Amino acid sequence: LCVNDKEGCFIPVSEIVPAFSFDVEVPFFNILVPTVETTMQRLLVENLMSAGYHVLFSGETGVGKSVGIQQFLGSAGDTFAVASANFSAQTSSANLVDFLENTLERKRKTL
């Protein structure tokens, strides 16, 4: 269930799942088919981020964590600065520090 802000009542999430439209220009790994689960994740991220909370998604490989977050950030406009990094078993803390420092350095140069 989720809250319908306009009418002040609870409604099933299934009633607000957006329709899917296929775009041949979108790369396969960027496609996210809206489901009840992805809609709930989106609502959760939107509400937590708008309230100023930090969000960390974890889960099995291939369930759409990265795509869901990237779509949220892509639709958030200039509200957030985005830097994306993929991790694997070979990622070390030094790799992460290097990535973050390089990203911040590039952002400083463009300000």
JSON list of C-alpha atoms in Angstrom, two decimals:
[
{"chain": "A", "resi": 1, "resn": "LEU", "atom": "CA", "xyz": [0.00, 0.00, 0.00]},
{"chain": "A", "resi": 2, "resn": "CYS", "atom": "CA", "xyz": [0.97, 3.60, -0.51]},
{"chain": "A", "resi": 3, "resn": "VAL", "atom": "CA", "xyz": [-0.62, 6.94, 0.33]},
{"chain": "A", "resi": 4, "resn": "ASN", "atom": "CA", "xyz": [-2.59, 8.88, -2.24]},
{"chain": "A", "resi": 5, "resn": "ASP", "atom": "CA", "xyz": [-1.61, 12.44, -1.25]},
{"chain": "A", "resi": 6, "resn": "LYS", "atom": "CA", "xyz": [-4.45, 14.09, -3.14]},
{"chain": "A", "resi": 7, "resn": "GLU", "atom": "CA", "xyz": [-7.25, 12.05, -1.59]},
{"chain": "A", "resi": 8, "resn": "GLY", "atom": "CA", "xyz": [-5.59, 11.23, 1.75]},
{"chain": "A", "resi": 9, "resn": "CYS", "atom": "CA", "xyz": [-6.15, 7.49, 1.55]},
{"chain": "A", "resi": 10, "resn": "PHE", "atom": "CA", "xyz": [-4.24, 4.27, 1.04]},
{"chain": "A", "resi": 11, "resn": "ILE", "atom": "CA", "xyz": [-4.16, 2.65, -2.39]},
{"chain": "A", "resi": 12, "resn": "PRO", "atom": "CA", "xyz": [-2.49, -0.50, -3.72]},
{"chain": "A", "resi": 13, "resn": "VAL", "atom": "CA", "xyz": [0.89, 0.20, -5.33]},
{"chain": "A", "resi": 14, "resn": "SER", "atom": "CA", "xyz": [-0.29, -1.80, -8.33]},
{"chain": "A", "resi": 15, "resn": "GLU", "atom": "CA", "xyz": [-2.63, 1.10, -9.21]},
{"chain": "A", "resi": 16, "resn": "ILE", "atom": "CA", "xyz": [0.25, 3.54, -9.72]},
{"chain": "A", "resi": 17, "resn": "VAL", "atom": "CA", "xyz": [2.70, 1.34, -11.66]},
{"chain": "A", "resi": 18, "resn": "PRO", "atom": "CA", "xyz": [3.59, 3.36, -14.79]},
{"chain": "A", "resi": 19, "resn": "ALA", "atom": "CA", "xyz": [2.93, 1.86, -18.21]},
{"chain": "A", "resi": 20, "resn": "PHE", "atom": "CA", "xyz": [5.99, 0.47, -20.01]},
{"chain": "A", "resi": 21, "resn": "SER", "atom": "CA", "xyz": [6.91, 1.80, -23.42]},
{"chain": "A", "resi": 22, "resn": "PHE", "atom": "CA", "xyz": [9.78, 0.19, -25.29]},
{"chain": "A", "resi": 23, "resn": "ASP", "atom": "CA", "xyz": [12.36, 2.53, -26.83]},
{"chain": "A", "resi": 24, "resn": "VAL", "atom": "CA", "xyz": [14.75, 0.90, -29.32]},
{"chain": "A", "resi": 25, "resn": "GLU", "atom": "CA", "xyz": [17.33, 3.63, -28.61]},
{"chain": "A", "resi": 26, "resn": "VAL", "atom": "CA", "xyz": [17.73, 2.66, -24.93]},
{"chain": "A", "resi": 27, "resn": "PRO", "atom": "CA", "xyz": [20.54, 0.13, -24.33]},
{"chain": "A", "resi": 28, "resn": "PHE", "atom": "CA", "xyz": [19.34, -3.24, -23.03]},
{"chain": "A", "resi": 29, "resn": "PHE", "atom": "CA", "xyz": [21.02, -2.89, -19.64]},
{"chain": "A", "resi": 30, "resn": "ASN", "atom": "CA", "xyz": [19.36, 0.49, -19.05]},
{"chain": "A", "resi": 31, "resn": "ILE", "atom": "CA", "xyz": [15.82, -0.82, -19.55]},
{"chain": "A", "resi": 32, "resn": "LEU", "atom": "CA", "xyz": [13.72, -1.00, -16.42]},
{"chain": "A", "resi": 33, "resn": "VAL", "atom": "CA", "xyz": [10.27, -2.51, -16.81]},
{"chain": "A", "resi": 34, "resn": "PRO", "atom": "CA", "xyz": [8.02, -0.93, -14.16]},
{"chain": "A", "resi": 35, "resn": "THR", "atom": "CA", "xyz": [6.65, -3.47, -11.70]},
{"chain": "A", "resi": 36, "resn": "VAL", "atom": "CA", "xyz": [5.08, -3.19, -8.26]},
{"chain": "A", "resi": 37, "resn": "GLU", "atom": "CA", "xyz": [8.53, -3.84, -6.75]},
{"chain": "A", "resi": 38, "resn": "THR", "atom": "CA", "xyz": [10.37, -1.21, -8.83]},
{"chain": "A", "resi": 39, "resn": "THR", "atom": "CA", "xyz": [7.59, 1.30, -8.18]},
{"chain": "A", "resi": 40, "resn": "MET", "atom": "CA", "xyz": [7.88, 0.73, -4.41]},
{"chain": "A", "resi": 41, "resn": "GLN", "atom": "CA", "xyz": [11.67, 1.13, -4.63]},
{"chain": "A", "resi": 42, "resn": "ARG", "atom": "CA", "xyz": [11.24, 4.37, -6.58]},
{"chain": "A", "resi": 43, "resn": "LEU", "atom": "CA", "xyz": [8.74, 5.77, -4.05]},
{"chain": "A", "resi": 44, "resn": "LEU", "atom": "CA", "xyz": [11.06, 4.81, -1.19]},
{"chain": "A", "resi": 45, "resn": "VAL", "atom": "CA", "xyz": [14.09, 6.48, -2.79]},
{"chain": "A", "resi": 46, "resn": "GLU", "atom": "CA", "xyz": [12.14, 9.62, -3.72]},
{"chain": "A", "resi": 47, "resn": "ASN", "atom": "CA", "xyz": [10.70, 10.01, -0.22]},
{"chain": "A", "resi": 48, "resn": "LEU", "atom": "CA", "xyz": [13.93, 9.29, 1.64]},
{"chain": "A", "resi": 49, "resn": "MET", "atom": "CA", "xyz": [16.06, 11.51, -0.58]},
{"chain": "A", "resi": 50, "resn": "SER", "atom": "CA", "xyz": [13.59, 14.40, -0.47]},
{"chain": "A", "resi": 51, "resn": "ALA", "atom": "CA", "xyz": [13.66, 14.14, 3.34]},
{"chain": "A", "resi": 52, "resn": "GLY", "atom": "CA", "xyz": [17.47, 14.35, 3.34]},
{"chain": "A", "resi": 53, "resn": "TYR", "atom": "CA", "xyz": [18.28, 10.73, 4.18]},
{"chain": "A", "resi": 54, "resn": "HIS", "atom": "CA", "xyz": [21.07, 8.66, 2.63]},
{"chain": "A", "resi": 55, "resn": "VAL", "atom": "CA", "xyz": [20.05, 5.55, 0.68]},
{"chain": "A", "resi": 56, "resn": "LEU", "atom": "CA", "xyz": [21.95, 2.33, 0.03]},
{"chain": "A", "resi": 57, "resn": "PHE", "atom": "CA", "xyz": [20.41, -0.42, -2.10]},
{"chain": "A", "resi": 58, "resn": "SER", "atom": "CA", "xyz": [21.76, -3.92, -1.74]},
{"chain": "A", "resi": 59, "resn": "GLY", "atom": "CA", "xyz": [20.62, -7.15, -3.30]},
{"chain": "A", "resi": 60, "resn": "GLU", "atom": "CA", "xyz": [21.33, -9.96, -5.71]},
{"chain": "A", "resi": 61, "resn": "THR", "atom": "CA", "xyz": [23.02, -9.38, -9.04]},
{"chain": "A", "resi": 62, "resn": "GLY", "atom": "CA", "xyz": [20.69, -8.37, -11.86]},
{"chain": "A", "resi": 63, "resn": "VAL", "atom": "CA", "xyz": [17.65, -7.23, -9.89]},
{"chain": "A", "resi": 64, "resn": "GLY", "atom": "CA", "xyz": [17.81, -3.63, -11.15]},
{"chain": "A", "resi": 65, "resn": "LYS", "atom": "CA", "xyz": [19.42, -1.73, -8.28]},
{"chain": "A", "resi": 66, "resn": "SER", "atom": "CA", "xyz": [21.77, 0.35, -10.42]},
{"chain": "A", "resi": 67, "resn": "VAL", "atom": "CA", "xyz": [19.25, 1.00, -13.19]},
{"chain": "A", "resi": 68, "resn": "GLY", "atom": "CA", "xyz": [16.60, 2.08, -10.70]},
{"chain": "A", "resi": 69, "resn": "ILE", "atom": "CA", "xyz": [18.92, 4.51, -8.93]},
{"chain": "A", "resi": 70, "resn": "GLN", "atom": "CA", "xyz": [20.30, 5.86, -12.23]},
{"chain": "A", "resi": 71, "resn": "GLN", "atom": "CA", "xyz": [16.77, 6.49, -13.51]},
{"chain": "A", "resi": 72, "resn": "PHE", "atom": "CA", "xyz": [15.88, 8.28, -10.28]},
{"chain": "A", "resi": 73, "resn": "LEU", "atom": "CA", "xyz": [18.99, 10.45, -10.47]},
{"chain": "A", "resi": 74, "resn": "GLY", "atom": "CA", "xyz": [18.42, 11.09, -14.19]},
{"chain": "A", "resi": 75, "resn": "SER", "atom": "CA", "xyz": [14.97, 12.46, -13.45]},
{"chain": "A", "resi": 76, "resn": "ALA", "atom": "CA", "xyz": [16.05, 14.48, -10.39]},
{"chain": "A", "resi": 77, "resn": "GLY", "atom": "CA", "xyz": [17.46, 17.33, -12.50]},
{"chain": "A", "resi": 78, "resn": "ASP", "atom": "CA", "xyz": [20.25, 19.38, -10.95]},
{"chain": "A", "resi": 79, "resn": "THR", "atom": "CA", "xyz": [19.24, 18.42, -7.42]},
{"chain": "A", "resi": 80, "resn": "PHE", "atom": "CA", "xyz": [22.06, 15.87, -7.11]},
{"chain": "A", "resi": 81, "resn": "ALA", "atom": "CA", "xyz": [25.62, 15.61, -8.41]},
{"chain": "A", "resi": 82, "resn": "VAL", "atom": "CA", "xyz": [26.10, 12.12, -9.81]},
{"chain": "A", "resi": 83, "resn": "ALA", "atom": "CA", "xyz": [29.18, 9.90, -9.85]},
{"chain": "A", "resi": 84, "resn": "SER", "atom": "CA", "xyz": [28.72, 6.23, -10.65]},
{"chain": "A", "resi": 85, "resn": "ALA", "atom": "CA", "xyz": [31.15, 3.41, -9.89]},
{"chain": "A", "resi": 86, "resn": "ASN", "atom": "CA", "xyz": [30.84, -0.34, -10.23]},
{"chain": "A", "resi": 87, "resn": "PHE", "atom": "CA", "xyz": [32.34, -2.62, -7.59]},
{"chain": "A", "resi": 88, "resn": "SER", "atom": "CA", "xyz": [33.53, -6.19, -7.80]},
{"chain": "A", "resi": 89, "resn": "ALA", "atom": "CA", "xyz": [35.39, -8.62, -5.59]},
{"chain": "A", "resi": 90, "resn": "GLN", "atom": "CA", "xyz": [38.64, -7.09, -6.91]},
{"chain": "A", "resi": 91, "resn": "THR", "atom": "CA", "xyz": [37.72, -3.52, -5.88]},
{"chain": "A", "resi": 92, "resn": "SER", "atom": "CA", "xyz": [39.98, -2.29, -3.12]},
{"chain": "A", "resi": 93, "resn": "SER", "atom": "CA", "xyz": [39.52, 0.63, -0.76]},
{"chain": "A", "resi": 94, "resn": "ALA", "atom": "CA", "xyz": [42.39, 2.37, -2.60]},
{"chain": "A", "resi": 95, "resn": "ASN", "atom": "CA", "xyz": [40.44, 2.01, -5.89]},
{"chain": "A", "resi": 96, "resn": "LEU", "atom": "CA", "xyz": [37.43, 3.67, -4.29]},
{"chain": "A", "resi": 97, "resn": "VAL", "atom": "CA", "xyz": [39.48, 6.51, -2.79]},
{"chain": "A", "resi": 98, "resn": "ASP", "atom": "CA", "xyz": [41.16, 7.15, -6.18]},
{"chain": "A", "resi": 99, "resn": "PHE", "atom": "CA", "xyz": [37.78, 7.19, -7.93]},
{"chain": "A", "resi": 100, "resn": "LEU", "atom": "CA", "xyz": [36.23, 9.61, -5.43]},
{"chain": "A", "resi": 101, "resn": "GLU", "atom": "CA", "xyz": [39.24, 11.95, -5.40]},
{"chain": "A", "resi": 102, "resn": "ASN", "atom": "CA", "xyz": [39.37, 12.05, -9.22]},
{"chain": "A", "resi": 103, "resn": "THR", "atom": "CA", "xyz": [35.63, 12.69, -9.46]},
{"chain": "A", "resi": 104, "resn": "LEU", "atom": "CA", "xyz": [35.76, 15.51, -6.90]},
{"chain": "A", "resi": 105, "resn": "GLU", "atom": "CA", "xyz": [38.82, 17.03, -8.59]},
{"chain": "A", "resi": 106, "resn": "ARG", "atom": "CA", "xyz": [37.00, 17.11, -11.95]},
{"chain": "A", "resi": 107, "resn": "LYS", "atom": "CA", "xyz": [33.93, 18.70, -10.31]},
{"chain": "A", "resi": 108, "resn": "ARG", "atom": "CA", "xyz": [36.11, 21.38, -8.68]},
{"chain": "A", "resi": 109, "resn": "LYS", "atom": "CA", "xyz": [37.62, 22.28, -12.05]},
{"chain": "A", "resi": 110, "resn": "THR", "atom": "CA", "xyz": [34.19, 22.82, -13.60]},
{"chain": "A", "resi": 111, "resn": "LEU", "atom": "CA", "xyz": [32.91, 25.12, -10.82]}
]
